[in-house]
Tab-separated table of C-alpha atoms in Angstrom:
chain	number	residue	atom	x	y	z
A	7	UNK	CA	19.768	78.598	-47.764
A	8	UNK	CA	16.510	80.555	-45.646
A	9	UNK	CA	15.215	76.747	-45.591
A	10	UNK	CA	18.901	75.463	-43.656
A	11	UNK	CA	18.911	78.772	-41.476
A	12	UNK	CA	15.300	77.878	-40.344
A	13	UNK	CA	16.278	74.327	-39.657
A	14	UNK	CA	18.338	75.763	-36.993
A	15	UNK	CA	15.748	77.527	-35.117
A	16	UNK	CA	12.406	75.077	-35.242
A	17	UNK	CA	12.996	71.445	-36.390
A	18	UNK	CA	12.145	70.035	-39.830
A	19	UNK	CA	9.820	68.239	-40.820
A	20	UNK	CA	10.183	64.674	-41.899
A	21	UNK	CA	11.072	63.703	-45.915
A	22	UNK	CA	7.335	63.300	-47.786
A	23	UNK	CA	8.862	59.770	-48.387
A	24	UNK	CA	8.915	58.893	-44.535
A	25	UNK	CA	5.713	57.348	-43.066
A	26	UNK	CA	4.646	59.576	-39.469
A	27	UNK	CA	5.768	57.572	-36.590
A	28	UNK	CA	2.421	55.573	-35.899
A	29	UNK	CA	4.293	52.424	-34.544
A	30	UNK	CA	7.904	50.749	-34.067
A	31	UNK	CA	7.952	50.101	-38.307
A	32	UNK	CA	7.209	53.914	-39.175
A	33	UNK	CA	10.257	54.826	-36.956
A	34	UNK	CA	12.693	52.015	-37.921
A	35	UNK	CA	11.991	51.861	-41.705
A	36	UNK	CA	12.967	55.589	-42.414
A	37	UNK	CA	17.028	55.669	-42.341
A	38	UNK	CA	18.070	58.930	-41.814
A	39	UNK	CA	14.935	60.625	-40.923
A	40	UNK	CA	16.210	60.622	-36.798
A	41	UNK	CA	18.603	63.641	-36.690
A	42	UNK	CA	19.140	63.880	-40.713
A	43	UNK	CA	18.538	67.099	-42.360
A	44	UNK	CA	16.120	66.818	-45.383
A	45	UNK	CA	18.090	66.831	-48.514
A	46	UNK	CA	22.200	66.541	-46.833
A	47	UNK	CA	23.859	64.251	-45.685
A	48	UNK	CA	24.944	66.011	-42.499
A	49	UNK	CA	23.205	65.174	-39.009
A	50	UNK	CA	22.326	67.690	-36.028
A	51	UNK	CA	23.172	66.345	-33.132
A	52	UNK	CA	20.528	65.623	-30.409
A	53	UNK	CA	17.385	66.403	-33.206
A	54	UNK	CA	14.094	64.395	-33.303
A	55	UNK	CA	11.136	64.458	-34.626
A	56	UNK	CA	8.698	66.526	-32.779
A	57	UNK	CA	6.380	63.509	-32.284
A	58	UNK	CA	9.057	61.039	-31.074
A	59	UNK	CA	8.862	62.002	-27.323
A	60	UNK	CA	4.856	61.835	-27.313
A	61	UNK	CA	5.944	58.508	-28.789
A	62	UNK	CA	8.197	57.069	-26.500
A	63	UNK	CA	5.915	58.359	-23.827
A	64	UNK	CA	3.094	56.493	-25.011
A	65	UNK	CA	5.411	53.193	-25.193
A	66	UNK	CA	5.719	53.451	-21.679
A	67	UNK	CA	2.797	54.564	-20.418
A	68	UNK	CA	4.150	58.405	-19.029
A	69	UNK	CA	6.628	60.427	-20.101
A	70	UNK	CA	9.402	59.705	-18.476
A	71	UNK	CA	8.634	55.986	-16.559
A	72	UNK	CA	10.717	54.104	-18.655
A	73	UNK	CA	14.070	56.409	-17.726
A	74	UNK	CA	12.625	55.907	-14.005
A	75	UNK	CA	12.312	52.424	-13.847
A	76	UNK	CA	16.052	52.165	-15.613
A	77	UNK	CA	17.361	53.955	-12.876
A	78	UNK	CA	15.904	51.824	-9.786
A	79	UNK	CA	16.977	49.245	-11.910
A	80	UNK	CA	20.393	50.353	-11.974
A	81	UNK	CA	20.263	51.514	-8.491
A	82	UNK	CA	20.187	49.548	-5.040
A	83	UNK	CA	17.281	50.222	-2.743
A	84	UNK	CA	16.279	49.490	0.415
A	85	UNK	CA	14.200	46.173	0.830
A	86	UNK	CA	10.854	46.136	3.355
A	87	UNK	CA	10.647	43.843	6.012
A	88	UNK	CA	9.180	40.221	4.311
A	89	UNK	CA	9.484	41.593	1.033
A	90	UNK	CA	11.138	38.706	-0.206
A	91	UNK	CA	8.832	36.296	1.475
A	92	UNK	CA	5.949	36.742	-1.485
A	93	UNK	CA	8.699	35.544	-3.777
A	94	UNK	CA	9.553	32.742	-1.560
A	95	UNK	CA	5.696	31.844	-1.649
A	96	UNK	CA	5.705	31.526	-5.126
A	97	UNK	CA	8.657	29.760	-5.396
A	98	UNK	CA	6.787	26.613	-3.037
A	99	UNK	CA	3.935	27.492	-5.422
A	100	UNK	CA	6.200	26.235	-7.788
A	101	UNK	CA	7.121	23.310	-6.996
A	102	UNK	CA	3.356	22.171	-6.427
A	103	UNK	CA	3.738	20.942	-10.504
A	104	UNK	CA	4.590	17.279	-10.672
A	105	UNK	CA	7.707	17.802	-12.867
A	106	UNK	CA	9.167	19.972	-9.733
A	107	UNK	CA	8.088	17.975	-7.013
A	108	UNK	CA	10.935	15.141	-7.027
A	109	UNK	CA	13.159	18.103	-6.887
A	110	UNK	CA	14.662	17.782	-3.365
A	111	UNK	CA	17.360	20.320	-3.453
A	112	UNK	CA	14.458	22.963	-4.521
A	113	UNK	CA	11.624	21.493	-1.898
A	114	UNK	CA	14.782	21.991	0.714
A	115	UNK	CA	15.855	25.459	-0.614
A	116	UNK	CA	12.225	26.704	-0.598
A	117	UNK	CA	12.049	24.974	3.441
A	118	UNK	CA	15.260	26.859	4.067
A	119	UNK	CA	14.282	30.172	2.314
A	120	UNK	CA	10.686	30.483	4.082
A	121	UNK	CA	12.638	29.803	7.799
A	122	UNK	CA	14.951	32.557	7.309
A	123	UNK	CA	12.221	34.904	6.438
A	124	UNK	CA	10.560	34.495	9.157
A	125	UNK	CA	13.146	34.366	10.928
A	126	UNK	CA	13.993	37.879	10.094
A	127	UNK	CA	10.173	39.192	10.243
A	128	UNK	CA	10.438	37.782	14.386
A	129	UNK	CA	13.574	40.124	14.539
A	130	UNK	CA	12.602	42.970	13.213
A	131	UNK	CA	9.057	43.065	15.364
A	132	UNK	CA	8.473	43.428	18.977
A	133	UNK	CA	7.245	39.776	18.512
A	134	UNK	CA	5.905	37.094	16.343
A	135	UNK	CA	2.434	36.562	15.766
A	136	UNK	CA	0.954	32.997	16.395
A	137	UNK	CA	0.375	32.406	12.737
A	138	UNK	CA	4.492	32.854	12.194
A	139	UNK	CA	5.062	30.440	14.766
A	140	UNK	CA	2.779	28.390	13.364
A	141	UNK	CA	4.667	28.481	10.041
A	142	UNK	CA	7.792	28.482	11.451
A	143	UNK	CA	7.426	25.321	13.237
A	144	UNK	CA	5.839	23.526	10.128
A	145	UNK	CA	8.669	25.095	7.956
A	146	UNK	CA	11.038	23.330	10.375
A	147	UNK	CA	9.415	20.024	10.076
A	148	UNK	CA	9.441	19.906	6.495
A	149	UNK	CA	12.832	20.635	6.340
A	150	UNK	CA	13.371	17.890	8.852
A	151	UNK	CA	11.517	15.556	6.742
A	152	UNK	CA	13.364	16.339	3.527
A	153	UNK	CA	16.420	15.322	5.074
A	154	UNK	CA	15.179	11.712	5.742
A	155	UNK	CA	15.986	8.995	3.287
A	156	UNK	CA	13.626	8.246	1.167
A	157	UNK	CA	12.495	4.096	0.801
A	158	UNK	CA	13.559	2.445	-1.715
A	159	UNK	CA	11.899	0.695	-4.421
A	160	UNK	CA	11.955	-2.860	-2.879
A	161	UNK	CA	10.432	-0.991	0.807
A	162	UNK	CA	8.044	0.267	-1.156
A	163	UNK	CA	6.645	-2.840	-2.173
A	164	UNK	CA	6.513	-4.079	1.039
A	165	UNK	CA	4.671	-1.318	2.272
A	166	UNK	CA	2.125	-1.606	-0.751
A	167	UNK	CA	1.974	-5.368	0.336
A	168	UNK	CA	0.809	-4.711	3.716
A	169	UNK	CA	-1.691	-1.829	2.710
A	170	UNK	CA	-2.757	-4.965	0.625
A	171	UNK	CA	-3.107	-7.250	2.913
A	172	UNK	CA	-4.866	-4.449	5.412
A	173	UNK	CA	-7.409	-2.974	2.804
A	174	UNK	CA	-8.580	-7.063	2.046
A	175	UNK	CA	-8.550	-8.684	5.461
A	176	UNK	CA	-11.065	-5.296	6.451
A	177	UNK	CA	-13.289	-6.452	3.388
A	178	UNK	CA	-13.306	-10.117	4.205
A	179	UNK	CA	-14.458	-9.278	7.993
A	180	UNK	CA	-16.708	-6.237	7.041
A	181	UNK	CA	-18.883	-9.444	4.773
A	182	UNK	CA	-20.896	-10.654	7.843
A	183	UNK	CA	-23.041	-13.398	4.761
A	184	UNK	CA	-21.676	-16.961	4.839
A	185	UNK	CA	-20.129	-17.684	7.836
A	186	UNK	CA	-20.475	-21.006	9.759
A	187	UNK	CA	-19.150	-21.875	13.442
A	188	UNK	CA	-16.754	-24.150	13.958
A	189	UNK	CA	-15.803	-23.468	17.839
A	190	UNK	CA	-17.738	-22.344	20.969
A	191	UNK	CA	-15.996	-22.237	24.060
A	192	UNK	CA	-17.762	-21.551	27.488
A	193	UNK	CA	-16.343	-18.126	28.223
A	194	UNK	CA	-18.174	-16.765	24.794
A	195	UNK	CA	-14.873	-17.281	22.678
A	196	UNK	CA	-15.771	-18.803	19.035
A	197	UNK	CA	-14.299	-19.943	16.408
A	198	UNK	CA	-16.588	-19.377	12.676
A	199	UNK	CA	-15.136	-20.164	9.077
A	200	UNK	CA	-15.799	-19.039	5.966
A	201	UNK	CA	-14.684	-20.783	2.054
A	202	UNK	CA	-14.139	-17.572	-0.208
A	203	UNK	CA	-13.021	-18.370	-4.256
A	204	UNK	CA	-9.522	-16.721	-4.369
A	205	UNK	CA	-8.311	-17.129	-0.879
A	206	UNK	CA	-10.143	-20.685	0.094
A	207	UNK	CA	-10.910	-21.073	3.947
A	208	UNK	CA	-10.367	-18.367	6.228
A	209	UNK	CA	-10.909	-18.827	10.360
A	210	UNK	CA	-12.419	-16.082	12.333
A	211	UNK	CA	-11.919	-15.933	15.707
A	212	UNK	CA	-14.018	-13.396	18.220
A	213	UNK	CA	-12.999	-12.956	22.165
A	214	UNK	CA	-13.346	-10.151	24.810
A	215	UNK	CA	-9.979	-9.699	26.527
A	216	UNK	CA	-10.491	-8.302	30.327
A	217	UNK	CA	-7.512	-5.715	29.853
A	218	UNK	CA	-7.587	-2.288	28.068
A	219	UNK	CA	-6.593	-1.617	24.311
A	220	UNK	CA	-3.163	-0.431	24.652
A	221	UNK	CA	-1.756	-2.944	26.808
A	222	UNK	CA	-2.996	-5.554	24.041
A	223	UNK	CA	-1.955	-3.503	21.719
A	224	UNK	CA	2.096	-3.231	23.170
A	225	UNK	CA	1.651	-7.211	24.066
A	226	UNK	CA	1.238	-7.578	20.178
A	227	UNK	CA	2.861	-5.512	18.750
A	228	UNK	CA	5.664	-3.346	20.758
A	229	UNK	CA	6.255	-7.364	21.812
A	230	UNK	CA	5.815	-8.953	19.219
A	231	UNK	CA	9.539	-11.158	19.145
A	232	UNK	CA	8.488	-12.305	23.010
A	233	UNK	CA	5.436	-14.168	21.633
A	234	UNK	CA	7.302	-17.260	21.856
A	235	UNK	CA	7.666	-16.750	25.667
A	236	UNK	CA	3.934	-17.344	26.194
A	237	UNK	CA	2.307	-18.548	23.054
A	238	UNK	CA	3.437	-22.604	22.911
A	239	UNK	CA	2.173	-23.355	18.870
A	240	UNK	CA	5.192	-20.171	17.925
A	241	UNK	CA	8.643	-21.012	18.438
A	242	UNK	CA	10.062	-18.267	17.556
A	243	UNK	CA	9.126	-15.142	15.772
A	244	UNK	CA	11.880	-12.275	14.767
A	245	UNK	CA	11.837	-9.058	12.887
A	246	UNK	CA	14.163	-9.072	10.204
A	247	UNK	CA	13.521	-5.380	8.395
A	248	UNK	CA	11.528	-2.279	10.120
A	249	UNK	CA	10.365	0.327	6.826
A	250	UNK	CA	9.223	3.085	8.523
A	251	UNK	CA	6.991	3.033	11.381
A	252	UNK	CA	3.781	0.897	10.677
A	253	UNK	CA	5.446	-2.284	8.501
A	254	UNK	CA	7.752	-4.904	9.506
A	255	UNK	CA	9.537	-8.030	7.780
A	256	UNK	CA	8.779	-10.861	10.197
A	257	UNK	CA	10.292	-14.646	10.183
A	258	UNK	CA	7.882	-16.517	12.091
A	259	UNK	CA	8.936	-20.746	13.439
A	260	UNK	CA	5.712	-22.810	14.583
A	261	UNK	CA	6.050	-25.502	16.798
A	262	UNK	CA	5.024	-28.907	16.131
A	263	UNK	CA	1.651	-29.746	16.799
A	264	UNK	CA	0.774	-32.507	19.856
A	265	UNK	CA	1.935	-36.153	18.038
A	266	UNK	CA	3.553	-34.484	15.022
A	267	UNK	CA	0.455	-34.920	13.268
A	268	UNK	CA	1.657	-31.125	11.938
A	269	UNK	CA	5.169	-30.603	11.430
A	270	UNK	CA	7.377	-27.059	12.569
A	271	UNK	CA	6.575	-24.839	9.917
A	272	UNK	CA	7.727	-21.030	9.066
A	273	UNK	CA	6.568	-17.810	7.361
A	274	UNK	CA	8.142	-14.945	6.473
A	275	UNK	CA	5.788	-11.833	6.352
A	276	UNK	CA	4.882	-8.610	5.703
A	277	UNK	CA	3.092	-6.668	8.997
A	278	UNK	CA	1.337	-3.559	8.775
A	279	UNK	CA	0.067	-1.967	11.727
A	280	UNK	CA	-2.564	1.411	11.903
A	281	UNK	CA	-4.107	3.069	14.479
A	282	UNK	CA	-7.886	4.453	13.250
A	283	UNK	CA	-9.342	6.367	16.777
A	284	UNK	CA	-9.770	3.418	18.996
A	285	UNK	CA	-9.135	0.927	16.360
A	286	UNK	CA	-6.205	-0.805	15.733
A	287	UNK	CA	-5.712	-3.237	13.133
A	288	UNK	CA	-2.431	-5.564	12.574
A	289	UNK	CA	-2.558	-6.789	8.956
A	290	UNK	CA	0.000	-9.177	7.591
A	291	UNK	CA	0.357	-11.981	4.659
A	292	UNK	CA	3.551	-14.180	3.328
A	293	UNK	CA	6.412	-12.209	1.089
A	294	UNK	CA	9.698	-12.911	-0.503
A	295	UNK	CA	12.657	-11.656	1.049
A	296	UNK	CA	16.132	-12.625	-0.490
A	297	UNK	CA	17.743	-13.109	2.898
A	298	UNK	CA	15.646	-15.931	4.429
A	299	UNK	CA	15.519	-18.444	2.169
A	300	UNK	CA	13.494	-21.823	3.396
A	301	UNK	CA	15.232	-23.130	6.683
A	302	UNK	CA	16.228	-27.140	7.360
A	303	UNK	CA	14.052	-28.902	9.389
A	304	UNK	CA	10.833	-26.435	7.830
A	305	UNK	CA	8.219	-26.322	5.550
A	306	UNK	CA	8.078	-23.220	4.010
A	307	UNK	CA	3.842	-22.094	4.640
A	308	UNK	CA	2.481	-19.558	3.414
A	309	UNK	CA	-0.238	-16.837	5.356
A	310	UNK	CA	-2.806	-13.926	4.425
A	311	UNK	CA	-4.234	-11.975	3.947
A	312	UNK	CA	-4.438	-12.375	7.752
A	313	UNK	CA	-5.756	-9.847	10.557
A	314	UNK	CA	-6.276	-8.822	14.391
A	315	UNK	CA	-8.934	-6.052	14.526
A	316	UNK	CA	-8.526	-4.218	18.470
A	317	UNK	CA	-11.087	-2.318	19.740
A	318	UNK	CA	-12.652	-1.202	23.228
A	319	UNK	CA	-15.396	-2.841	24.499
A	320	UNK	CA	-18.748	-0.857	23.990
A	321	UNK	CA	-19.865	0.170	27.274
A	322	UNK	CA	-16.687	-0.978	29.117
A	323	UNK	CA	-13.420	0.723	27.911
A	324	UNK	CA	-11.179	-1.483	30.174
A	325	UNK	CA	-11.986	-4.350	28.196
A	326	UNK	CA	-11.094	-5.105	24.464
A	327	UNK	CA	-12.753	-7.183	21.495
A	328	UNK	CA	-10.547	-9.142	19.371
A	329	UNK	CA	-11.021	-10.233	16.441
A	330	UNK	CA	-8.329	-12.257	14.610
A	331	UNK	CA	-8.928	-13.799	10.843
A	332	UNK	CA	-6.857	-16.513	9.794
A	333	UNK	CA	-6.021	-17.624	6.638
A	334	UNK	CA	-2.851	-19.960	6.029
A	335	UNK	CA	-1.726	-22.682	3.543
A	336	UNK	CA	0.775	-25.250	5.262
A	337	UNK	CA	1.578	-26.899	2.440
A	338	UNK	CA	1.968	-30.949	2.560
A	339	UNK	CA	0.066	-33.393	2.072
A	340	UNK	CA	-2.485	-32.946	4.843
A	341	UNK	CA	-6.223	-33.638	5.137
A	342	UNK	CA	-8.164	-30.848	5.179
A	343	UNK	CA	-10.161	-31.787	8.125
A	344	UNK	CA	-7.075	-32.164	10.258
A	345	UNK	CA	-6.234	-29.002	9.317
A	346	UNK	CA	-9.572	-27.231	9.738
A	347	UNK	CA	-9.632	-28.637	13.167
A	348	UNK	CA	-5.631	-27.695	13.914
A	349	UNK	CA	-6.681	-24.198	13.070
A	350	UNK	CA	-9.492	-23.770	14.748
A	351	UNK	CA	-7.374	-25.164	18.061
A	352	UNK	CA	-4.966	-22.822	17.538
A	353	UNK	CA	-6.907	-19.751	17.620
A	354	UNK	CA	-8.740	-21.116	20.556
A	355	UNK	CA	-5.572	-21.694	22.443
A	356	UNK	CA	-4.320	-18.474	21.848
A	357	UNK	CA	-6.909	-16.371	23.068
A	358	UNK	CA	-6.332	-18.258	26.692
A	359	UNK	CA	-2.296	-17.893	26.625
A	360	UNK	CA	-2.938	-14.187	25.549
A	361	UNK	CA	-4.972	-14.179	29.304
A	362	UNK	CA	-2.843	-15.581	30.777
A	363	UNK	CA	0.613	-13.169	29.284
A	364	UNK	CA	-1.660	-9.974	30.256
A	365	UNK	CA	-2.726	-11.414	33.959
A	366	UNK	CA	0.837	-11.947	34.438
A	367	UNK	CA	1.916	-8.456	33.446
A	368	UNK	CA	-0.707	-6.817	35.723
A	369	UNK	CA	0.521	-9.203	38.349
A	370	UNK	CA	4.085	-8.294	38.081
A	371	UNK	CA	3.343	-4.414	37.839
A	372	UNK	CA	0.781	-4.054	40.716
């Protein structure tokens, strides 16, 4: 009876057959030991062990943190200005990792989610500083760019085709070894060929055009469907699919040559054009495409990998070198020295209709 009467006044200590609370199993292994008086079965309400608190405390790191952080958990607070944009960063962080990076809805949300913030920062401040703008504006054009549509898997392969056709008309040119003329015309213009084992012959044709870059660039390029306007050996030539802004689908009709000894043929290609500085190369070669099947009256050819390389003259930028390589089966049963000489002709005769198209635009602009 002294022993309960104590109990009252200083708390108890725990049974001998209770561990000391050294860790989370001392504490939950010992029923009864939290609030139990040794020896009843009776409880006092609110007792504990003398070393519980120093043990809580030390689970948390202070007395007393834990209870804090519960209650700024449980109550709302007032958020800083960009306090959410951190989060925001991590969240594009995020979706760095492959597995995320398809995920359009989250690559928009994240667009979205930085614009606001910043949005919001520009508000709250007397003004923006250049690096938000900076932000703000590429935040803007992501989210622009989300929105577009993305190719499909049949564009795709177009474009691949004419990065193809690009990457291996540069590497047959960039080979200077092996290359025999064929053509020299007065005015410097030639004409040399070249046999290579997986393509067969290819034509290379070199001239200096007396008119800058860009407006033989446009001529060939923004103009390309007018080409049969000027250029006699092309009928025709129309664009039948644009995927995105350097590759075309292209159905091409060649006239007959002088005496039929060459019959109208057609192509259908791929065309990729790039701008590199002050180079521009147009880079094409034949493709499938379901909706122009062979045409009456045609033999189906095929081109490529096939090239014009532009670039200013050195030492005189109002003049431009050209450089065109030709490569192109036209099928039949044709000799190849008629061919090798039809060829050859036909890159010659281009060069001096291309002339004359760009004298007559100056003409009609001065």
């Amino acid at each position: 009876m002294p022993q309960l009467l104590a109990s009252s006044r200083s708390p108890p200590a725990p049974p001998s057959n209770c561990p000391s609370p050294r860790g989370t199993r001392g504490v939950s292994s010992c029923t009864g030991w939290r609030g139990a008086i040794p020896g009843s079965s009776g409880t006092v309400p609110g007792w504990q062990h003398p070393s519980a608190g120093a043990f809580k405390a030390e689970r948390a790191g202070r007395p007393g943190q834990r209870n804090a952080r519960r209650r700024d958990a449980r109550s709302p607070r007032l958020r800083l200005p960009g306090e959410m944009l951190p989060a925001t960063s991590k969240l594009c962080a995020a979706i760095s990792y492959r597995h995320l990076r398809n995920m359009t809805g989250l690559r928009r949300q994240a667009a979205v989610a930085i614009s606001q913030e910043l949005s919001k920062l520009a508000h709250r401040s007397a003004g923006p500083s250049a690096w938000i703008n900076q932000v703000r504006r590429r935040s803007s054009l992501l989210s622009s760019r989300l929105e577009e549509t993305p190719f499909s898997e049949m564009e795709m392969s177009y474009i691949k085709q004419g990065e193809e056709a690009l990457q291996k008309s540069l590497s047959i040119l960039g080979n200077l070894d092996g290359w025999k003329t064929e053509t020299v015309v007065g005015n410097g213009d030639k004409v040399l060929s070249k046999v290579l084992p997986d393509v067969g012959k290819v034509f290379r044709l070199e001239v200096v055009v007396d008119q800058p870059l860009d407006m033989v660039y446009s001529e060939l390029v923004d103009n390309m469907e007018q080409m049969g306007d000027w250029n006699p050996n092309v009928k025709e030539i129309k664009i039948l699919q644009k995927i995105g802004k350097d590759t075309v689908i292209t159905h091409e009709k060649a006239a007959a040559t002088p005496g039929n000894i060459v019959g109208p043929r057609d192509f259908v290609s791929v065309r990729c054009a790039k701008r590199r500085g002050s180079t521009c190369v147009l880079a094409g070669m034949s493709t499938k495409y379901g909706a122009m099947p062979e045409q009456e009256g045609f033999i189906r050819a095929e081109n490529g990998p096939t090239c014009m390389v532009l670039r200013p003259l050195a030492g005189s930028p109002s003049q431009t070198k050209l450089t065109w390589l030709l490569s192109i089966d036209l099928k039949g049963w044709l000799p190849k020295t008629i061919i090798n000489q039809v060829l050859s002709q036909t890159q010659v005769d281009f060069a001096n209709h291309l002339r004359r198209r760009l004298a007559r635009t100056v003409a009609a602009g001065c």
